[in-house]
Coordinates of N, CA and C in Angstrom, one line a residue:
G1 N 158.1 162.9 125.0 CA 158.7 162.5 123.7 C 158.2 161.1 123.2
K2 N 157.1 160.6 123.8 CA 156.5 159.4 123.3 C 155.2 159.6 122.6
K3 N 154.9 158.7 121.7 CA 153.6 158.7 121.0 C 152.7 158.0 121.9
T4 N 151.5 158.6 122.1 CA 150.5 158.0 123.0 C 149.4 157.3 122.2
L5 N 149.2 156.0 122.5 CA 148.2 155.2 121.9 C 147.1 154.9 122.9
V6 N 145.9 155.0 122.5 CA 144.8 154.7 123.5 C 143.8 153.7 122.9
L7 N 143.4 152.8 123.9 CA 142.3 151.9 123.6 C 141.2 152.2 124.6
P8 N 140.1 153.0 124.1 CA 139.0 153.2 125.0 C 137.9 152.2 124.9
G9 N 137.3 151.9 126.0 CA 136.2 150.9 126.0 C 136.2 150.1 127.3
R10 N 135.1 149.6 127.7 CA 135.0 148.8 128.9 C 135.9 147.6 128.9
I11 N 136.3 147.2 130.1 CA 137.2 146.1 130.2 C 136.4 144.8 130.1
T12 N 136.6 144.2 128.9 CA 135.9 142.9 128.6 C 136.7 142.2 127.5
R13 N 136.8 140.9 127.5 CA 137.6 140.2 126.5 C 137.2 140.6 125.0
L14 N 136.0 141.1 124.8 CA 135.6 141.4 123.4 C 136.3 142.6 122.9
K15 N 136.9 143.5 123.7 CA 137.4 144.8 123.3 C 138.8 144.8 122.7
G16 N 139.5 143.6 122.8 CA 140.9 143.5 122.2 C 142.0 144.1 123.0
H17 N 141.9 144.1 124.3 CA 143.0 144.6 125.2 C 144.3 143.8 125.0
Q18 N 144.2 142.5 124.9 CA 145.4 141.6 124.8 C 146.1 141.9 123.5
E19 N 145.3 142.1 122.4 CA 145.9 142.5 121.2 C 146.6 143.8 121.2
F20 N 146.0 144.8 121.9 CA 146.6 146.1 122.1 C 147.9 146.0 122.9
L21 N 147.9 145.2 124.0 CA 149.2 145.0 124.8 C 150.2 144.3 123.9
S22 N 149.9 143.4 123.1 CA 150.8 142.7 122.2 C 151.4 143.7 121.2
L23 N 150.6 144.6 120.7 CA 151.0 145.6 119.8 C 152.0 146.5 120.4
I24 N 151.7 147.0 121.6 CA 152.6 147.9 122.3 C 154.0 147.2 122.6
H25 N 153.9 145.9 122.9 CA 155.1 145.1 123.1 C 156.0 145.1 121.8
K26 N 155.3 144.8 120.7 CA 156.0 144.7 119.4 C 156.6 146.1 119.1
L27 N 155.9 147.2 119.3 CA 156.4 148.5 119.0 C 157.6 148.8 119.9
R28 N 157.5 148.5 121.1 CA 158.7 148.7 122.1 C 159.8 147.9 121.6
A29 N 159.6 146.7 121.2 CA 160.7 145.8 120.7 C 161.4 146.4 119.5
M30 N 160.7 147.3 118.8 CA 161.3 148.0 117.6 C 161.9 149.3 118.0
D31 N 162.0 149.5 119.3 CA 162.5 150.7 119.9 C 161.7 152.0 119.5
L32 N 160.4 151.8 119.3 CA 159.6 153.0 119.1 C 159.1 153.5 120.4
P33 N 159.2 154.8 120.6 CA 158.8 155.4 121.9 C 157.3 155.6 121.9
V34 N 156.6 154.6 122.4 CA 155.2 154.7 122.6 C 154.8 154.4 124.0
H35 N 153.6 154.9 124.3 CA 153.0 154.6 125.7 C 151.5 154.3 125.4
G36 N 151.0 153.2 126.0 CA 149.6 152.8 125.8 C 148.8 153.3 126.9
L37 N 147.6 153.7 126.6 CA 146.6 154.0 127.6 C 145.4 153.1 127.4
I38 N 144.9 152.5 128.5 CA 143.7 151.7 128.4 C 142.7 152.4 129.3
V39 N 141.6 152.9 128.7 CA 140.6 153.7 129.4 C 139.3 152.9 129.4
G40 N 138.8 152.6 130.5 CA 137.4 152.0 130.6 C 137.1 151.4 131.9
D41 N 135.9 151.3 132.2 CA 135.4 150.8 133.5 C 135.4 149.3 133.5
T42 N 135.5 148.7 134.7 CA 135.5 147.3 134.8 C 134.3 146.9 135.7
H43 N 133.5 146.1 135.1 CA 132.3 145.5 135.8 C 132.8 144.6 136.9
P44 N 132.2 144.5 138.0 CA 132.7 143.6 139.1 C 132.9 142.2 138.6
K45 N 132.1 141.7 137.7 CA 132.3 140.3 137.2 C 133.5 140.2 136.2
K46 N 134.1 141.3 135.8 CA 135.2 141.3 134.9 C 136.5 141.6 135.6
R47 N 136.5 141.7 136.9 CA 137.7 142.1 137.6 C 138.9 141.0 137.4
S48 N 138.5 139.8 137.3 CA 139.5 138.7 137.1 C 140.2 138.9 135.7
Y49 N 139.4 139.4 134.7 CA 140.0 139.7 133.4 C 141.0 140.9 133.5
L50 N 140.6 141.9 134.3 CA 141.5 143.0 134.5 C 142.8 142.6 135.1
S51 N 142.7 141.7 136.1 CA 143.9 141.1 136.7 C 144.8 140.4 135.7
E52 N 144.1 139.6 134.8 CA 144.9 139.0 133.7 C 145.6 140.0 132.8
L53 N 145.0 141.1 132.6 CA 145.6 142.1 131.8 C 146.8 142.8 132.5
H54 N 146.7 143.0 133.8 CA 147.8 143.5 134.5 C 148.9 142.5 134.6
L55 N 148.6 141.2 134.7 CA 149.7 140.2 134.7 C 150.3 140.1 133.3
L56 N 149.5 140.2 132.2 CA 150.1 140.2 130.9 C 151.0 141.4 130.7
T57 N 150.6 142.5 131.2 CA 151.4 143.7 131.1 C 152.8 143.5 131.8
K58 N 152.7 142.9 133.0 CA 154.0 142.5 133.7 C 154.8 141.5 132.9
Q59 N 154.2 140.5 132.4 CA 154.9 139.5 131.6 C 155.6 140.0 130.4
L60 N 154.9 141.0 129.8 CA 155.5 141.6 128.6 C 156.5 142.8 128.9
D61 N 156.7 143.0 130.2 CA 157.6 144.0 130.7 C 157.1 145.4 130.2
L62 N 155.9 145.7 130.3 CA 155.3 146.9 129.8 C 154.7 147.8 131.0
E63 N 155.1 147.5 132.2 CA 154.5 148.2 133.3 C 154.8 149.7 133.3
S64 N 155.9 150.1 132.7 CA 156.2 151.5 132.6 C 155.8 152.1 131.2
H65 N 155.2 151.3 130.4 CA 154.8 151.7 129.0 C 153.3 151.6 128.8
V66 N 152.5 151.2 129.8 CA 151.1 151.1 129.7 C 150.5 151.6 131.0
T67 N 149.4 152.4 130.8 CA 148.7 152.9 132.0 C 147.2 152.6 131.9
F68 N 146.7 152.0 132.9 CA 145.3 151.7 133.0 C 144.7 152.8 133.7
L69 N 143.8 153.5 133.0 CA 143.2 154.7 133.6 C 141.8 154.5 134.2
G70 N 141.2 153.3 134.0 CA 139.9 153.0 134.6 C 138.8 153.9 133.9
H71 N 137.7 154.0 134.6 CA 136.6 154.8 134.1 C 137.0 156.3 134.2
R72 N 136.7 157.0 133.1 CA 137.0 158.4 133.1 C 135.9 159.2 132.6
T73 N 135.7 160.4 133.1 CA 134.6 161.3 132.5 C 135.2 162.3 131.5
D74 N 136.5 162.3 131.4 CA 137.2 163.2 130.5 C 137.7 162.5 129.2
L75 N 137.0 161.6 128.7 CA 137.5 160.8 127.5 C 137.8 161.8 126.3
K76 N 137.0 162.8 126.2 CA 137.2 163.7 125.1 C 138.6 164.3 125.2
E77 N 139.0 164.7 126.4 CA 140.3 165.3 126.6 C 141.4 164.3 126.4
I78 N 141.2 163.1 126.8 CA 142.2 162.0 126.7 C 142.4 161.8 125.2
L79 N 141.3 161.6 124.4 CA 141.4 161.4 123.0 C 142.1 162.5 122.3
A80 N 141.8 163.7 122.7 CA 142.4 164.9 122.1 C 143.9 165.0 122.3
A81 N 144.4 164.4 123.5 CA 145.8 164.5 123.8 C 146.6 163.3 123.3
T82 N 146.0 162.3 122.7 CA 146.7 161.1 122.3 C 147.0 161.3 120.8
D83 N 147.9 160.4 120.3 CA 148.3 160.5 118.9 C 147.5 159.5 118.0
L84 N 147.1 158.4 118.6 CA 146.4 157.4 117.9 C 145.4 156.6 118.7
S85 N 144.2 156.4 118.2 CA 143.2 155.7 119.0 C 142.9 154.4 118.3
F86 N 142.4 153.4 119.1 CA 142.2 152.1 118.6 C 140.8 151.6 118.9
S87 N 140.2 150.8 118.0 CA 139.0 150.0 118.3 C 139.3 148.6 117.8
L88 N 139.6 147.7 118.8 CA 140.0 146.4 118.4 C 139.0 145.3 118.9
S89 N 137.8 145.7 118.9 CA 136.7 144.7 119.3 C 136.8 143.5 118.4
R90 N 136.6 142.3 119.0 CA 136.7 141.1 118.3 C 135.4 140.6 117.7
Q91 N 134.3 141.4 118.0 CA 133.0 141.1 117.4 C 132.5 142.5 116.9
P92 N 131.6 142.4 115.9 CA 131.1 143.7 115.3 C 130.5 144.6 116.3
E93 N 130.9 145.8 116.3 CA 130.2 146.8 117.2 C 129.0 147.3 116.4
A94 N 127.9 147.6 117.1 CA 126.7 148.1 116.4 C 127.0 149.5 115.9
F95 N 127.8 150.3 116.6 CA 128.1 151.6 116.1 C 129.6 152.0 116.2
G96 N 130.2 151.9 117.4 CA 131.6 152.3 117.5 C 131.8 153.8 117.8
R97 N 131.1 154.2 118.9 CA 131.1 155.6 119.3 C 132.4 156.2 119.5
T98 N 133.3 155.5 120.2 CA 134.7 156.1 120.5 C 135.5 156.3 119.2
V99 N 135.2 155.5 118.1 CA 135.8 155.8 116.8 C 135.4 157.1 116.3
L100 N 134.1 157.4 116.3 CA 133.5 158.6 115.8 C 134.0 159.8 116.6
E101 N 134.1 159.6 117.9 CA 134.5 160.7 118.8 C 136.0 161.1 118.5
A102 N 136.8 160.1 118.3 CA 138.2 160.4 118.0 C 138.3 161.1 116.6
V103 N 137.6 160.6 115.6 CA 137.6 161.2 114.3 C 137.1 162.6 114.4
A104 N 136.0 162.9 115.2 CA 135.5 164.2 115.3 C 136.6 165.2 115.9
L105 N 137.5 164.6 116.6 CA 138.6 165.4 117.2 C 139.8 165.5 116.2
G106 N 139.7 164.9 115.0 CA 140.8 165.0 114.0 C 141.9 164.0 114.3
K107 N 141.6 163.0 115.1 CA 142.6 162.0 115.5 C 142.5 160.7 114.6
P108 N 143.6 160.2 114.2 CA 143.6 159.0 113.5 C 143.2 157.8 114.3
V109 N 142.5 156.9 113.7 CA 141.9 155.7 114.4 C 142.3 154.4 113.6
I110 N 142.7 153.4 114.4 CA 142.8 152.1 113.8 C 141.8 151.2 114.3
G111 N 141.1 150.5 113.5 CA 140.0 149.6 114.0 C 139.9 148.4 113.0
H112 N 139.3 147.3 113.6 CA 139.0 146.1 112.8 C 137.9 146.4 111.8
A113 N 138.0 145.9 110.7 CA 137.0 146.1 109.6 C 135.8 145.2 109.9
L114 N 135.0 145.6 110.9 CA 133.8 144.9 111.3 C 132.7 145.9 111.7
G115 N 131.5 145.6 111.4 CA 130.3 146.3 111.9 C 130.4 147.8 111.7
G116 N 130.0 148.5 112.8 CA 129.9 150.0 112.8 C 131.3 150.6 112.6
V117 N 132.3 150.0 113.2 CA 133.7 150.5 113.1 C 134.1 150.5 111.6
N118 N 133.8 149.5 110.9 CA 134.1 149.4 109.5 C 133.3 150.5 108.7
E119 N 132.0 150.6 109.1 CA 131.2 151.6 108.4 C 131.8 153.0 108.6
I120 N 132.1 153.4 109.8 CA 132.6 154.7 110.1 C 134.0 154.9 109.4
L121 N 134.9 154.0 109.6 CA 136.3 154.2 109.1 C 136.3 154.2 107.6
S122 N 135.4 153.4 107.0 CA 135.3 153.3 105.5 C 134.9 154.7 104.9
M123 N 134.2 155.5 105.7 CA 133.8 156.8 105.2 C 134.7 157.9 105.7
C124 N 135.4 157.7 106.8 CA 136.2 158.8 107.4 C 137.7 158.6 107.4
Y125 N 138.2 157.4 107.4 CA 139.6 157.1 107.6 C 139.9 155.7 107.2
T126 N 139.8 155.4 105.9 CA 140.1 154.0 105.4 C 141.5 153.5 105.7
R127 N 142.4 154.5 105.9 CA 143.8 154.1 106.2 C 143.9 153.3 107.5
G128 N 142.9 153.5 108.4 CA 142.9 152.9 109.7 C 142.3 151.5 109.8
L129 N 141.7 151.0 108.7 CA 141.0 149.7 108.7 C 142.0 148.6 108.6
V130 N 141.9 147.6 109.5 CA 142.7 146.4 109.5 C 141.8 145.2 109.6
P131 N 142.1 144.1 109.0 CA 141.3 142.9 109.1 C 141.4 142.3 110.5
L132 N 140.3 141.7 111.0 CA 140.3 141.0 112.3 C 141.4 139.9 112.3
H133 N 142.1 139.8 113.4 CA 143.1 138.7 113.6 C 144.4 138.9 112.7
D134 N 144.5 140.0 112.0 CA 145.7 140.2 111.2 C 146.7 141.1 111.9
H135 N 147.4 140.4 112.8 CA 148.4 141.2 113.7 C 149.4 141.9 112.9
Q136 N 149.9 141.3 111.8 CA 150.9 141.9 111.0 C 150.4 143.2 110.3
A137 N 149.1 143.2 109.9 CA 148.5 144.4 109.3 C 148.3 145.4 110.4
L138 N 148.0 145.0 111.6 CA 147.8 146.0 112.7 C 149.1 146.7 113.0
L139 N 150.2 145.9 113.1 CA 151.5 146.5 113.3 C 151.9 147.4 112.2
H140 N 151.8 146.9 111.0 CA 152.2 147.7 109.8 C 151.4 149.0 109.7
T141 N 150.1 149.0 109.9 CA 149.3 150.2 109.9 C 149.6 151.1 111.0
T142 N 149.9 150.6 112.2 CA 150.2 151.5 113.3 C 151.5 152.2 113.0
C143 N 152.5 151.4 112.5 CA 153.8 152.0 112.2 C 153.7 153.1 111.2
S144 N 152.9 152.8 110.1 CA 152.7 153.7 109.0 C 152.1 155.0 109.5
I145 N 151.0 154.9 110.3 CA 150.4 156.1 110.8 C 151.2 156.9 111.8
L146 N 152.0 156.2 112.7 CA 152.9 156.9 113.6 C 154.0 157.6 112.9
E147 N 154.4 157.1 111.7 CA 155.5 157.7 110.9 C 155.0 158.9 110.2
N148 N 153.7 158.8 109.7 CA 153.2 159.8 108.8 C 151.7 159.9 109.1
A149 N 151.3 160.6 110.2 CA 149.9 160.7 110.6 C 149.2 161.6 109.6
S150 N 147.9 161.2 109.4 CA 147.1 162.1 108.5 C 145.8 162.3 109.3
T151 N 145.1 163.3 109.0 CA 143.8 163.6 109.7 C 142.6 163.0 109.0
P152 N 141.7 162.4 109.8 CA 140.5 161.8 109.2 C 139.7 162.9 108.5
S153 N 138.9 162.5 107.5 CA 138.1 163.4 106.8 C 136.9 163.8 107.7
L154 N 136.2 164.8 107.3 CA 135.1 165.3 108.1 C 134.0 164.2 108.3
I155 N 133.3 164.3 109.4 CA 132.3 163.3 109.7 C 131.1 163.5 108.7
P156 N 130.7 162.3 108.0 CA 129.6 162.4 107.1 C 128.4 162.9 107.8
E157 N 127.5 163.5 107.1 CA 126.2 164.1 107.6 C 125.4 163.0 108.3
Q158 N 125.4 161.8 107.8 CA 124.6 160.7 108.4 C 125.0 160.4 109.8
F159 N 126.2 160.7 110.2 CA 126.7 160.4 111.6 C 126.5 161.6 112.5
T160 N 125.9 162.7 112.1 CA 125.7 163.8 113.0 C 124.5 163.6 113.9
L161 N 124.5 164.2 115.0 CA 123.4 163.9 116.0 C 122.0 164.2 115.4
P162 N 121.8 165.4 114.7 CA 120.5 165.6 114.1 C 120.1 164.5 113.1
A163 N 121.0 164.1 112.2 CA 120.6 163.1 111.2 C 120.4 161.7 111.9
M164 N 121.1 161.4 112.9 CA 120.9 160.1 113.6 C 119.6 160.1 114.3
S165 N 119.3 161.3 114.9 CA 118.0 161.4 115.7 C 116.8 161.2 114.7
V166 N 116.9 161.9 113.6 CA 115.8 161.8 112.6 C 115.7 160.3 112.1
S167 N 116.8 159.7 111.9 CA 116.8 158.3 111.4 C 116.2 157.3 112.5
M168 N 116.6 157.6 113.7 CA 116.2 156.7 114.8 C 114.6 156.8 115.0
L169 N 114.1 158.1 115.0 CA 112.7 158.3 115.1 C 111.9 157.7 114.0
A170 N 112.5 157.8 112.8 CA 111.8 157.1 111.6 C 111.7 155.6 111.8
S171 N 112.8 155.0 112.3 CA 112.8 153.6 112.6 C 111.7 153.2 113.6
Y172 N 111.6 154.0 114.7 CA 110.6 153.8 115.7 C 109.2 153.9 115.1
Q173 N 109.0 154.9 114.3 CA 107.7 155.2 113.7 C 107.3 154.0 112.8
S174 N 108.3 153.5 112.1 CA 108.0 152.4 111.1 C 107.6 151.1 111.9
C175 N 108.0 151.0 113.2 CA 107.7 149.8 114.0 C 106.2 150.0 114.5
L176 N 105.7 151.2 114.6 CA 104.4 151.4 115.1 C 103.4 151.0 114.0

């Protein structure tokens, strides 16, 4: 009976895990039935950051409302089973693959209006764009989508594998 929210991506400070946990905390304080999933591998040098996230989860009393799944090979199935996906990177992503993967599955995505995430969501799901560091907009957008979810539009041709392959080869050839 809960809405499932997912933040896919490796465990590093750049990916916005703390912001995601804070969001889950605010949603729970509003008595919204949500459960957060954090999916991603932890490099050995980032284990102390993972420990910080577990501590923050405990401090926010979210231990039964957030699950750390670690590295998974079934991300497609996880994205398909969740209600809302997030991309909260604090620096521009060159591409934002997990955003496109969720959109391809017809899942709504909320992401910071930066880099590749901005480019993808601007074309597929503008409703999910939020400004970086605007926690109020993130909360408002999340509540709005949870209340009335809509499906992202089809993936533009330029983001398909054949089109991206042709474009990348052309870039390589221009370097020669």
